[in-house]
Amino acid sequence: MARVSQEHLDARRRQILDGAAVCFARNGFHATSMQDVLKEVDLSAGAVYRYFSGKEALIAAIVAEVLDQVHEGFEEGARSTPPPPPDTLVASVLSRVLATKASVTVDGRPAFPRLIIQVWTEVLRNEELATILKQGYGAVQETWGRIVEAYQDAGMMRSDVNPDHVARTMMAAAMGFLAQQALFGPAPVEVLEDGLRGLMSAQGEPAGSPLG
């Protein structure tokens, strides 16, 4: 019997994960059955269960994959001297993640933002998924802390700013942008990039002003 190539195995795994993502984004995690996933990917139960033991394993794999992509994107930025400015870096990483999910759609619209909302909801009741998300979030937060310190060393950011606070804020901006897309429809990442650039250009109130 001919051996199945790793490329074939990877492609089959990708097919299953993308199909599951569509199902979860369309109907929600709890309203989706494994039969729905099997129908979506047009595979037998044996073919799917060879890779994943059930819905929990599927959503855990989807979350871990996205977190790894985000983390690696920011790690690339952290390795630059100095790192790209925050607006450029966040937009670049988010664009890359969205591009890998562009083919996964529900009713002609990107499924990924809707899937993210489903994941956040499930995290509130699923301890295993919460652990995966917490670990991934922590890794990204640590990387962003180093990025902020690099900004400070390069004179790009005030030295009295807490790196952890900046890290949380930049991550919140990206998460909020995805939530807006899920709720209000797609928007180009350039919107987020331009908005962050605008906020970065804001100056404090001049001395002697009514608000100073």
Coordinates of N, CA, C and O in Angstrom, one line a residue, residues 111-175:
A111 N -15.7 34.2 7.6 CA -16.2 33.5 8.7 C -15.3 33.8 10.0 O -15.8 33.6 11.1
F112 N -14.1 34.1 9.8 CA -13.2 34.2 10.9 C -13.6 35.2 12.0 O -13.6 34.8 13.2
P113 N -14.0 36.4 11.7 CA -14.5 37.3 12.8 C -15.7 36.7 13.6 O -15.7 36.7 14.9
R114 N -16.6 36.0 12.9 CA -17.7 35.4 13.6 C -17.3 34.2 14.4 O -17.8 34.0 15.5
L115 N -16.3 33.5 13.9 CA -15.7 32.4 14.7 C -15.1 32.8 16.0 O -15.2 32.2 17.0
I116 N -14.4 34.0 15.9 CA -13.7 34.5 17.1 C -14.7 34.8 18.2 O -14.5 34.5 19.4
I117 N -15.9 35.3 17.8 CA -16.9 35.6 18.8 C -17.4 34.3 19.5 O -17.6 34.2 20.7
Q118 N -17.5 33.3 18.7 CA -17.9 32.0 19.2 C -16.9 31.4 20.1 O -17.2 30.8 21.2
V119 N -15.6 31.6 19.8 CA -14.6 31.1 20.7 C -14.6 31.8 22.0 O -14.5 31.2 23.1
W120 N -14.7 33.1 22.0 CA -14.7 33.9 23.2 C -15.9 33.4 24.1 O -15.7 33.3 25.3
T121 N -17.0 33.2 23.5 CA -18.1 32.7 24.3 C -17.9 31.3 24.9 O -18.2 31.1 26.1
E122 N -17.3 30.5 24.1 CA -17.0 29.1 24.6 C -16.0 29.1 25.7 O -16.0 28.2 26.6
V123 N -15.0 30.0 25.6 CA -14.0 30.1 26.6 C -14.5 30.3 28.0 O -14.0 29.8 29.0
L124 N -15.7 30.9 28.2 CA -16.3 31.2 29.5 C -16.8 30.0 30.2 O -17.0 30.0 31.4
R125 N -16.9 28.9 29.4 CA -17.4 27.6 30.1 C -16.5 26.4 29.9 O -16.7 25.4 30.5
N126 N -15.5 26.6 29.0 CA -14.7 25.4 28.7 C -13.3 25.7 29.2 O -12.5 26.5 28.7
E127 N -12.9 25.0 30.3 CA -11.7 25.3 31.0 C -10.5 24.9 30.1 O -9.4 25.6 30.2
E128 N -10.6 23.8 29.4 CA -9.4 23.5 28.5 C -9.2 24.5 27.5 O -8.0 24.9 27.2
L129 N -10.2 25.0 26.8 CA -10.1 26.1 25.8 C -9.6 27.4 26.5 O -8.8 28.1 25.9
A130 N -10.1 27.6 27.7 CA -9.7 28.8 28.4 C -8.2 28.8 28.7 O -7.5 29.8 28.6
T131 N -7.7 27.6 29.0 CA -6.2 27.5 29.3 C -5.4 27.7 28.0 O -4.4 28.4 28.1
I132 N -5.9 27.2 26.9 CA -5.2 27.4 25.6 C -5.1 28.9 25.3 O -4.1 29.4 24.9
L133 N -6.3 29.5 25.4 CA -6.4 30.9 25.1 C -5.5 31.8 26.0 O -4.8 32.7 25.6
K134 N -5.5 31.4 27.3 CA -4.7 32.2 28.3 C -3.2 32.0 28.0 O -2.5 33.0 28.1
Q135 N -2.8 30.8 27.7 CA -1.4 30.6 27.4 C -1.0 31.4 26.1 O 0.1 32.0 26.1
G136 N -1.8 31.3 25.1 CA -1.5 32.0 23.9 C -1.5 33.5 24.1 O -0.6 34.2 23.6
Y137 N -2.5 34.0 24.8 CA -2.6 35.5 25.1 C -1.3 35.9 25.9 O -0.8 37.0 25.6
G138 N -0.9 35.1 26.9 CA 0.2 35.4 27.7 C 1.5 35.5 26.9 O 2.3 36.4 27.1
A139 N 1.6 34.6 25.9 CA 2.8 34.6 25.0 C 2.9 35.8 24.2 O 3.9 36.5 24.0
V140 N 1.7 36.2 23.6 CA 1.7 37.4 22.8 C 1.9 38.7 23.7 O 2.6 39.6 23.3
Q141 N 1.4 38.7 24.9 CA 1.6 39.8 25.8 C 3.0 39.9 26.1 O 3.6 41.1 26.2
E142 N 3.7 38.8 26.4 CA 5.1 38.9 26.7 C 5.9 39.5 25.5 O 6.9 40.3 25.7
T143 N 5.6 39.0 24.3 CA 6.3 39.5 23.1 C 6.1 41.0 23.0 O 7.0 41.8 22.7
W144 N 4.8 41.5 23.2 CA 4.5 42.9 23.0 C 5.3 43.7 24.1 O 5.7 44.8 23.9
G145 N 5.5 43.1 25.3 CA 6.2 43.8 26.3 C 7.6 44.1 25.8 O 8.2 45.2 26.0
R146 N 8.3 43.1 25.2 CA 9.6 43.3 24.7 C 9.6 44.3 23.5 O 10.6 45.0 23.4
I147 N 8.6 44.3 22.7 CA 8.5 45.3 21.6 C 8.4 46.7 22.2 O 9.1 47.6 21.7
V148 N 7.6 46.9 23.2 CA 7.5 48.2 23.8 C 8.9 48.6 24.4 O 9.3 49.8 24.3
E149 N 9.6 47.7 25.1 CA 10.9 48.0 25.6 C 11.9 48.4 24.5 O 12.7 49.3 24.7
A150 N 11.7 47.8 23.4 CA 12.6 48.1 22.2 C 12.2 49.5 21.7 O 13.1 50.3 21.3
Y151 N 10.9 49.9 21.7 CA 10.5 51.2 21.3 C 11.2 52.2 22.3 O 11.7 53.3 21.9
Q152 N 11.1 51.9 23.5 CA 11.6 52.9 24.5 C 13.1 53.0 24.4 O 13.7 54.1 24.5
D153 N 13.8 51.9 24.1 CA 15.3 52.0 24.0 C 15.7 52.8 22.7 O 16.7 53.5 22.7
A154 N 14.8 52.8 21.7 CA 15.0 53.5 20.5 C 14.5 55.0 20.6 O 14.7 55.7 19.6
G155 N 13.9 55.3 21.7 CA 13.4 56.7 21.8 C 12.1 56.9 21.1 O 11.7 58.0 20.9
M156 N 11.4 55.8 20.7 CA 10.2 55.9 20.0 C 9.0 56.0 20.9 O 7.9 56.4 20.5
M157 N 9.1 55.7 22.2 CA 8.0 55.8 23.1 C 8.6 56.3 24.5 O 9.7 56.0 24.8
R158 N 7.7 56.9 25.2 CA 8.1 57.5 26.5 C 8.6 56.3 27.4 O 8.0 55.2 27.4
S159 N 9.6 56.6 28.2 CA 10.2 55.6 29.1 C 9.4 55.3 30.3 O 9.6 54.3 31.0
D160 N 8.4 56.2 30.6 CA 7.6 56.0 31.8 C 6.3 55.2 31.6 O 5.5 55.0 32.5
V161 N 6.1 54.7 30.4 CA 5.0 54.0 30.0 C 5.2 52.5 30.4 O 6.2 51.9 30.1
N162 N 4.2 51.9 31.0 CA 4.3 50.5 31.4 C 4.1 49.6 30.2 O 3.1 49.6 29.5
P163 N 5.1 48.8 29.8 CA 5.0 47.9 28.7 C 3.8 47.0 28.7 O 3.2 46.8 27.6
D164 N 3.5 46.5 29.8 CA 2.3 45.6 29.9 C 1.0 46.3 29.6 O 0.2 45.7 28.9
H165 N 0.9 47.6 30.0 CA -0.3 48.3 29.7 C -0.4 48.6 28.2 O -1.5 48.5 27.6
V166 N 0.7 48.9 27.5 CA 0.7 49.1 26.1 C 0.3 47.8 25.4 O -0.4 47.7 24.4
A167 N 0.9 46.7 25.8 CA 0.7 45.4 25.2 C -0.8 45.0 25.3 O -1.4 44.6 24.3
R168 N -1.4 45.2 26.5 CA -2.9 44.9 26.6 C -3.7 45.8 25.7 O -4.7 45.4 25.1
T169 N -3.3 47.1 25.6 CA -4.1 48.0 24.8 C -4.0 47.7 23.3 O -5.0 47.7 22.6
M170 N -2.8 47.3 22.8 CA -2.7 47.0 21.4 C -3.4 45.7 21.0 O -4.1 45.6 20.0
M171 N -3.4 44.8 21.9 CA -4.1 43.5 21.7 C -5.6 43.8 21.8 O -6.4 43.2 21.0
A172 N -6.0 44.6 22.7 CA -7.5 45.0 22.7 C -7.9 45.7 21.5 O -9.1 45.4 21.0
A173 N -7.1 46.5 20.9 CA -7.5 47.2 19.6 C -7.7 46.1 18.5 O -8.7 46.2 17.8
A174 N -6.8 45.1 18.4 CA -7.0 44.1 17.4 C -8.2 43.3 17.6 O -9.0 43.0 16.7
M175 N -8.4 42.9 18.9 CA -9.6 42.1 19.2 C -10.9 42.8 19.0 O -11.9 42.3 18.5

